[in-house]
Amino acid sequence: MVFSANPLSLSVPESEFENWLRDSGFLEVVDQRTSDLHRLSSSTTATTLPPSDAVSTTTISPISSGFFLSFFSYVGTLLSLFTLNPFSKLTSNDFSGETPSWTLNLIGSSDSYSFPSSPAQARVRVHENVKRYARNYASLFIIFFACSLYQMPLALVGLLSCIALWDFFMFFGDRCGLEQRPVMKQILIRIAQCATVVILLFANVQMALLCAVGVSYAVLILHASFRKLTPSKQSSIQRNGNQRIIIK
């Protein structure tokens, strides 16, 4: 049996549908609903277990198997965090605007965190929180990189030497008029690039950069996955506007 296409059906792209969910505040509702259902199912399973005096050898196996299933489910959810790309939906517009509050929005209270019940929920949280706190995560990377340079003075000296080298090159180019000598300018640029690579490798700046990237990436993944989705300022304003329109 073949069904004909419904001319009244709508085909909405996934990105547009997610934008509508985000603007309407339904992403937070879906995340909270998923957490509540997972907590309710866990509590129901715990209450249906028989009392300790009635437990026999035949019931130990299902209990242990349930424990191992939950354990491997949590491990699978954690491992799935390192297989997704948290920056896939990040745009340049996410870095514009005001930086969210570090204490109220980024950190929040103890009730603002929960273990993701599934890899799908973790993926939604990571993508949305990265978009919301992009400026905070970028600031954390700069802080971690500065701390790593503080722990590696040679890398700090090498980085400052590279900056001084390029400043001298720009000053020398303006004084000698290298804009009128493109061949000489290209030769000097290649020499400066080679000198920069040698200085960076000798000073182990790449190690400081790798340490900062690794620590900041781990903090980003863990925080974005455990941080619950809370109503954003834009969603709250839009919902209040819709309520005012309905009241009028």
Short mmCIF file of N, CA, C and O in Angstrom, two decimals, residues 8-95:
data_model
loop_
_atom_site.label_atom_id
_atom_site.label_comp_id
_atom_site.label_asym_id
_atom_site.label_seq_id
_atom_site.Cartn_x
_atom_site.Cartn_y
_atom_site.Cartn_z
N LEU A 8 -0.06 19.30 3.12
CA LEU A 8 -0.08 20.22 4.25
C LEU A 8 1.04 19.97 5.24
O LEU A 8 1.17 20.70 6.22
N SER A 9 1.83 18.92 5.02
CA SER A 9 2.93 18.62 5.95
C SER A 9 4.06 19.62 5.75
O SER A 9 4.29 20.13 4.65
N LEU A 10 4.77 19.89 6.84
CA LEU A 10 5.87 20.83 6.83
C LEU A 10 7.18 20.10 7.04
O LEU A 10 7.27 19.20 7.88
N SER A 11 8.18 20.48 6.28
CA SER A 11 9.52 19.91 6.43
C SER A 11 10.43 21.02 6.95
O SER A 11 10.80 21.94 6.22
N VAL A 12 10.77 20.94 8.24
CA VAL A 12 11.58 21.96 8.88
C VAL A 12 13.00 21.43 9.05
O VAL A 12 13.18 20.32 9.55
N PRO A 13 14.01 22.18 8.63
CA PRO A 13 15.39 21.72 8.84
C PRO A 13 15.70 21.57 10.32
O PRO A 13 15.09 22.22 11.18
N GLU A 14 16.64 20.69 10.61
CA GLU A 14 16.97 20.41 12.01
C GLU A 14 17.52 21.64 12.72
O GLU A 14 17.20 21.90 13.88
N SER A 15 18.34 22.42 12.02
CA SER A 15 18.90 23.62 12.64
C SER A 15 17.81 24.63 12.99
O SER A 15 17.82 25.24 14.06
N GLU A 16 16.84 24.80 12.07
CA GLU A 16 15.74 25.73 12.35
C GLU A 16 14.87 25.23 13.49
O GLU A 16 14.38 26.01 14.31
N PHE A 17 14.66 23.91 13.53
CA PHE A 17 13.85 23.35 14.61
C PHE A 17 14.53 23.54 15.96
O PHE A 17 13.88 23.87 16.97
N GLU A 18 15.86 23.35 16.02
CA GLU A 18 16.58 23.56 17.27
C GLU A 18 16.57 25.03 17.67
O GLU A 18 16.50 25.35 18.86
N ASN A 19 16.67 25.92 16.69
CA ASN A 19 16.59 27.35 17.01
C ASN A 19 15.23 27.70 17.59
O ASN A 19 15.12 28.50 18.53
N TRP A 20 14.17 27.09 17.05
CA TRP A 20 12.84 27.35 17.58
C TRP A 20 12.70 26.81 19.00
O TRP A 20 12.13 27.45 19.87
N LEU A 21 13.25 25.61 19.24
CA LEU A 21 13.22 25.06 20.59
C LEU A 21 13.99 25.93 21.56
O LEU A 21 13.56 26.16 22.69
N ARG A 22 15.14 26.45 21.11
CA ARG A 22 15.96 27.28 21.98
C ARG A 22 15.27 28.60 22.28
O ARG A 22 15.24 29.06 23.43
N ASP A 23 14.72 29.23 21.26
CA ASP A 23 14.06 30.52 21.46
C ASP A 23 12.78 30.38 22.28
O ASP A 23 12.39 31.31 23.00
N SER A 24 12.12 29.25 22.15
CA SER A 24 10.87 29.04 22.89
C SER A 24 11.10 28.52 24.29
O SER A 24 10.16 28.44 25.08
N GLY A 25 12.33 28.13 24.61
CA GLY A 25 12.62 27.62 25.94
C GLY A 25 12.30 26.16 26.13
O GLY A 25 12.29 25.68 27.27
N PHE A 26 12.06 25.41 25.05
CA PHE A 26 11.69 24.01 25.19
C PHE A 26 12.90 23.10 25.38
O PHE A 26 12.75 21.96 25.81
N LEU A 27 14.09 23.57 25.03
CA LEU A 27 15.28 22.75 25.26
C LEU A 27 15.47 22.50 26.75
O LEU A 27 15.82 21.40 27.17
N GLU A 28 15.24 23.53 27.56
CA GLU A 28 15.36 23.36 29.01
C GLU A 28 14.29 22.42 29.54
O GLU A 28 14.54 21.61 30.43
N VAL A 29 13.09 22.52 28.97
CA VAL A 29 11.99 21.66 29.41
C VAL A 29 12.29 20.20 29.07
O VAL A 29 12.08 19.29 29.88
N VAL A 30 12.80 19.96 27.86
CA VAL A 30 13.12 18.60 27.45
C VAL A 30 14.24 18.02 28.32
O VAL A 30 14.19 16.87 28.76
N ASP A 31 15.25 18.84 28.61
CA ASP A 31 16.36 18.37 29.44
C ASP A 31 15.88 18.05 30.86
O ASP A 31 16.24 17.01 31.43
N GLN A 32 15.07 18.92 31.44
CA GLN A 32 14.56 18.68 32.78
C GLN A 32 13.64 17.47 32.82
O GLN A 32 13.67 16.66 33.76
N ARG A 33 12.82 17.32 31.79
CA ARG A 33 11.90 16.18 31.73
C ARG A 33 12.67 14.87 31.62
O ARG A 33 12.32 13.87 32.27
N THR A 34 13.74 14.86 30.83
CA THR A 34 14.54 13.65 30.69
C THR A 34 15.21 13.28 32.01
O THR A 34 15.24 12.10 32.40
N SER A 35 15.73 14.27 32.73
CA SER A 35 16.35 14.01 34.03
C SER A 35 15.33 13.49 35.04
O SER A 35 15.61 12.57 35.81
N ASP A 36 14.14 14.08 35.03
CA ASP A 36 13.10 13.65 35.98
C ASP A 36 12.66 12.21 35.70
O ASP A 36 12.45 11.42 36.63
N LEU A 37 12.50 11.87 34.43
CA LEU A 37 12.09 10.51 34.08
C LEU A 37 13.15 9.50 34.47
O LEU A 37 12.85 8.41 34.96
N HIS A 38 14.42 9.86 34.27
CA HIS A 38 15.50 8.94 34.64
C HIS A 38 15.56 8.77 36.16
O HIS A 38 15.73 7.65 36.65
N ARG A 39 15.39 9.86 36.91
CA ARG A 39 15.40 9.75 38.36
C ARG A 39 14.19 8.98 38.87
O ARG A 39 14.29 8.19 39.81
N LEU A 40 13.04 9.16 38.22
CA LEU A 40 11.83 8.45 38.63
C LEU A 40 11.96 6.95 38.36
O LEU A 40 11.57 6.13 39.19
N SER A 41 12.54 6.60 37.22
CA SER A 41 12.72 5.18 36.91
C SER A 41 13.71 4.53 37.86
O SER A 41 13.54 3.38 38.27
N SER A 42 14.75 5.28 38.25
CA SER A 42 15.72 4.72 39.19
C SER A 42 15.11 4.51 40.56
O SER A 42 15.32 3.48 41.21
N SER A 43 14.30 5.48 41.02
CA SER A 43 13.66 5.33 42.32
C SER A 43 12.62 4.23 42.31
O SER A 43 12.44 3.50 43.28
N THR A 44 11.92 4.06 41.20
CA THR A 44 10.92 2.99 41.09
C THR A 44 11.58 1.62 41.14
O THR A 44 11.10 0.69 41.80
N THR A 45 12.72 1.50 40.48
CA THR A 45 13.45 0.24 40.52
C THR A 45 13.95 -0.08 41.92
O THR A 45 13.94 -1.22 42.37
N ALA A 46 14.37 0.97 42.64
CA ALA A 46 14.88 0.75 43.99
C ALA A 46 13.76 0.35 44.95
O ALA A 46 13.95 -0.47 45.85
N THR A 47 12.56 0.92 44.77
CA THR A 47 11.46 0.60 45.68
C THR A 47 10.84 -0.75 45.41
O THR A 47 10.22 -1.35 46.29
N THR A 48 11.00 -1.26 44.21
CA THR A 48 10.41 -2.57 43.88
C THR A 48 11.30 -3.73 44.27
O THR A 48 10.91 -4.88 44.10
N LEU A 49 12.50 -3.44 44.78
CA LEU A 49 13.37 -4.53 45.20
C LEU A 49 12.82 -5.18 46.46
O LEU A 49 12.26 -4.51 47.33
N PRO A 50 12.97 -6.50 46.66
CA PRO A 50 12.46 -7.17 47.85
C PRO A 50 13.28 -6.80 49.07
O PRO A 50 14.40 -6.32 48.95
N PRO A 51 12.73 -6.97 50.30
CA PRO A 51 13.49 -6.66 51.51
C PRO A 51 14.70 -7.56 51.65
O PRO A 51 14.80 -8.61 51.03
N SER A 52 15.62 -7.11 52.52
CA SER A 52 16.89 -7.81 52.63
C SER A 52 16.72 -9.21 53.20
O SER A 52 17.47 -10.13 52.85
N ASP A 53 15.75 -9.41 54.09
CA ASP A 53 15.59 -10.74 54.67
C ASP A 53 14.97 -11.72 53.71
O ASP A 53 15.03 -12.94 53.93
N ALA A 54 14.35 -11.20 52.64
CA ALA A 54 13.73 -12.09 51.66
C ALA A 54 14.61 -12.33 50.45
O ALA A 54 14.22 -13.03 49.53
N VAL A 55 15.77 -11.71 50.44
CA VAL A 55 16.65 -11.88 49.30
C VAL A 55 17.30 -13.25 49.37
O VAL A 55 17.85 -13.64 50.39
N SER A 56 17.25 -13.95 48.30
CA SER A 56 17.86 -15.27 48.22
C SER A 56 18.93 -15.26 47.16
O SER A 56 19.21 -14.26 46.53
N THR A 57 19.50 -16.39 46.97
CA THR A 57 20.57 -16.50 45.98
C THR A 57 20.05 -16.32 44.57
O THR A 57 20.79 -15.96 43.67
N THR A 58 18.75 -16.53 44.38
CA THR A 58 18.20 -16.37 43.03
C THR A 58 17.98 -14.92 42.66
O THR A 58 17.87 -14.60 41.49
N THR A 59 17.89 -14.02 43.67
CA THR A 59 17.68 -12.60 43.38
C THR A 59 18.96 -11.80 43.38
O THR A 59 18.96 -10.63 43.03
N ILE A 60 20.06 -12.41 43.80
CA ILE A 60 21.33 -11.68 43.81
C ILE A 60 21.82 -11.43 42.39
O ILE A 60 22.33 -10.37 42.07
N SER A 61 21.61 -12.41 41.54
CA SER A 61 22.08 -12.27 40.16
C SER A 61 21.39 -11.14 39.42
O SER A 61 22.06 -10.34 38.78
N PRO A 62 20.05 -10.98 39.48
CA PRO A 62 19.44 -9.83 38.80
C PRO A 62 19.89 -8.50 39.37
O PRO A 62 20.07 -7.53 38.63
N ILE A 63 20.10 -8.43 40.70
CA ILE A 63 20.54 -7.17 41.30
C ILE A 63 21.93 -6.81 40.81
O ILE A 63 22.22 -5.67 40.43
N SER A 64 22.82 -7.80 40.82
CA SER A 64 24.18 -7.53 40.37
C SER A 64 24.22 -7.20 38.89
O SER A 64 24.97 -6.32 38.46
N SER A 65 23.39 -7.88 38.10
CA SER A 65 23.35 -7.57 36.67
C SER A 65 22.82 -6.17 36.44
O SER A 65 23.30 -5.45 35.56
N GLY A 66 21.81 -5.75 37.24
CA GLY A 66 21.31 -4.38 37.10
C GLY A 66 22.35 -3.35 37.48
O GLY A 66 22.45 -2.29 36.85
N PHE A 67 23.15 -3.67 38.51
CA PHE A 67 24.21 -2.74 38.90
C PHE A 67 25.25 -2.59 37.79
O PHE A 67 25.68 -1.48 37.46
N PHE A 68 25.64 -3.73 37.20
CA PHE A 68 26.64 -3.66 36.14
C PHE A 68 26.08 -2.97 34.90
O PHE A 68 26.81 -2.26 34.20
N LEU A 69 24.80 -3.16 34.62
CA LEU A 69 24.20 -2.47 33.48
C LEU A 69 24.21 -0.96 33.69
O LEU A 69 24.53 -0.19 32.77
N SER A 70 23.87 -0.53 34.90
CA SER A 70 23.91 0.91 35.20
C SER A 70 25.33 1.44 35.13
O SER A 70 25.57 2.54 34.61
N PHE A 71 26.27 0.66 35.65
CA PHE A 71 27.66 1.09 35.65
C PHE A 71 28.19 1.26 34.23
O PHE A 71 28.78 2.28 33.88
N PHE A 72 27.94 0.26 33.38
CA PHE A 72 28.42 0.35 32.01
C PHE A 72 27.66 1.41 31.22
O PHE A 72 28.20 1.99 30.27
N SER A 73 26.41 1.67 31.62
CA SER A 73 25.67 2.75 30.97
C SER A 73 26.30 4.11 31.27
O SER A 73 26.46 4.95 30.37
N TYR A 74 26.69 4.32 32.52
CA TYR A 74 27.37 5.56 32.89
C TYR A 74 28.72 5.68 32.19
O TYR A 74 29.09 6.76 31.70
N VAL A 75 29.45 4.57 32.13
CA VAL A 75 30.75 4.60 31.46
C VAL A 75 30.58 4.89 29.97
O VAL A 75 31.35 5.67 29.38
N GLY A 76 29.57 4.29 29.36
CA GLY A 76 29.32 4.55 27.94
C GLY A 76 28.94 6.00 27.69
O GLY A 76 29.35 6.59 26.68
N THR A 77 28.17 6.59 28.61
CA THR A 77 27.81 8.00 28.46
C THR A 77 29.04 8.89 28.57
O THR A 77 29.20 9.85 27.80
N LEU A 78 29.93 8.57 29.52
CA LEU A 78 31.15 9.36 29.67
C LEU A 78 32.06 9.23 28.45
O LEU A 78 32.64 10.21 27.98
N LEU A 79 32.17 8.02 27.93
CA LEU A 79 33.02 7.83 26.75
C LEU A 79 32.44 8.51 25.52
O LEU A 79 33.19 8.96 24.64
N SER A 80 31.12 8.59 25.45
CA SER A 80 30.50 9.24 24.29
C SER A 80 30.79 10.74 24.26
O SER A 80 30.69 11.37 23.21
N LEU A 81 31.13 11.31 25.42
CA LEU A 81 31.43 12.74 25.46
C LEU A 81 32.67 13.08 24.65
O LEU A 81 32.77 14.18 24.08
N PHE A 82 33.62 12.15 24.60
CA PHE A 82 34.87 12.41 23.91
C PHE A 82 34.82 11.99 22.44
O PHE A 82 35.83 12.04 21.75
N THR A 83 33.65 11.56 21.98
CA THR A 83 33.50 11.20 20.57
C THR A 83 32.72 12.25 19.79
O THR A 83 32.68 12.18 18.56
N LEU A 84 32.09 13.19 20.48
CA LEU A 84 31.33 14.22 19.78
C LEU A 84 32.16 15.48 19.62
O LEU A 84 33.15 15.70 20.32
N ASN A 85 31.75 16.29 18.68
CA ASN A 85 32.41 17.56 18.41
C ASN A 85 31.63 18.68 19.09
O ASN A 85 30.54 19.04 18.63
N PRO A 86 32.13 19.24 20.19
CA PRO A 86 31.35 20.26 20.89
C PRO A 86 31.25 21.58 20.15
O PRO A 86 30.43 22.43 20.50
N PHE A 87 32.08 21.77 19.11
CA PHE A 87 32.08 23.03 18.38
C PHE A 87 31.36 22.95 17.05
O PHE A 87 31.49 23.86 16.22
N SER A 88 30.61 21.88 16.82
CA SER A 88 29.97 21.71 15.52
C SER A 88 28.88 22.75 15.26
O SER A 88 28.65 23.12 14.11
N LYS A 89 28.22 23.21 16.30
CA LYS A 89 27.14 24.18 16.14
C LYS A 89 27.52 25.57 16.65
O LYS A 89 26.66 26.43 16.82
N LEU A 90 28.81 25.77 16.89
CA LEU A 90 29.28 27.06 17.38
C LEU A 90 29.47 28.01 16.21
O LEU A 90 30.03 27.64 15.17
N THR A 91 29.00 29.23 16.35
CA THR A 91 29.13 30.26 15.32
C THR A 91 29.83 31.48 15.89
O THR A 91 30.02 31.60 17.11
N SER A 92 30.20 32.38 15.01
CA SER A 92 30.88 33.60 15.45
C SER A 92 29.95 34.50 16.26
O SER A 92 30.41 35.30 17.09
N ASN A 93 28.65 34.38 16.03
CA ASN A 93 27.70 35.20 16.79
C ASN A 93 27.66 34.82 18.27
O ASN A 93 27.23 35.62 19.11
N ASP A 94 28.08 33.59 18.59
CA ASP A 94 28.07 33.16 19.98
C ASP A 94 29.12 33.87 20.82
O ASP A 94 29.04 33.87 22.05
N PHE A 95 30.13 34.46 20.16
CA PHE A 95 31.16 35.19 20.89
C PHE A 95 30.83 36.68 21.03
O PHE A 95 31.59 37.41 21.65
#
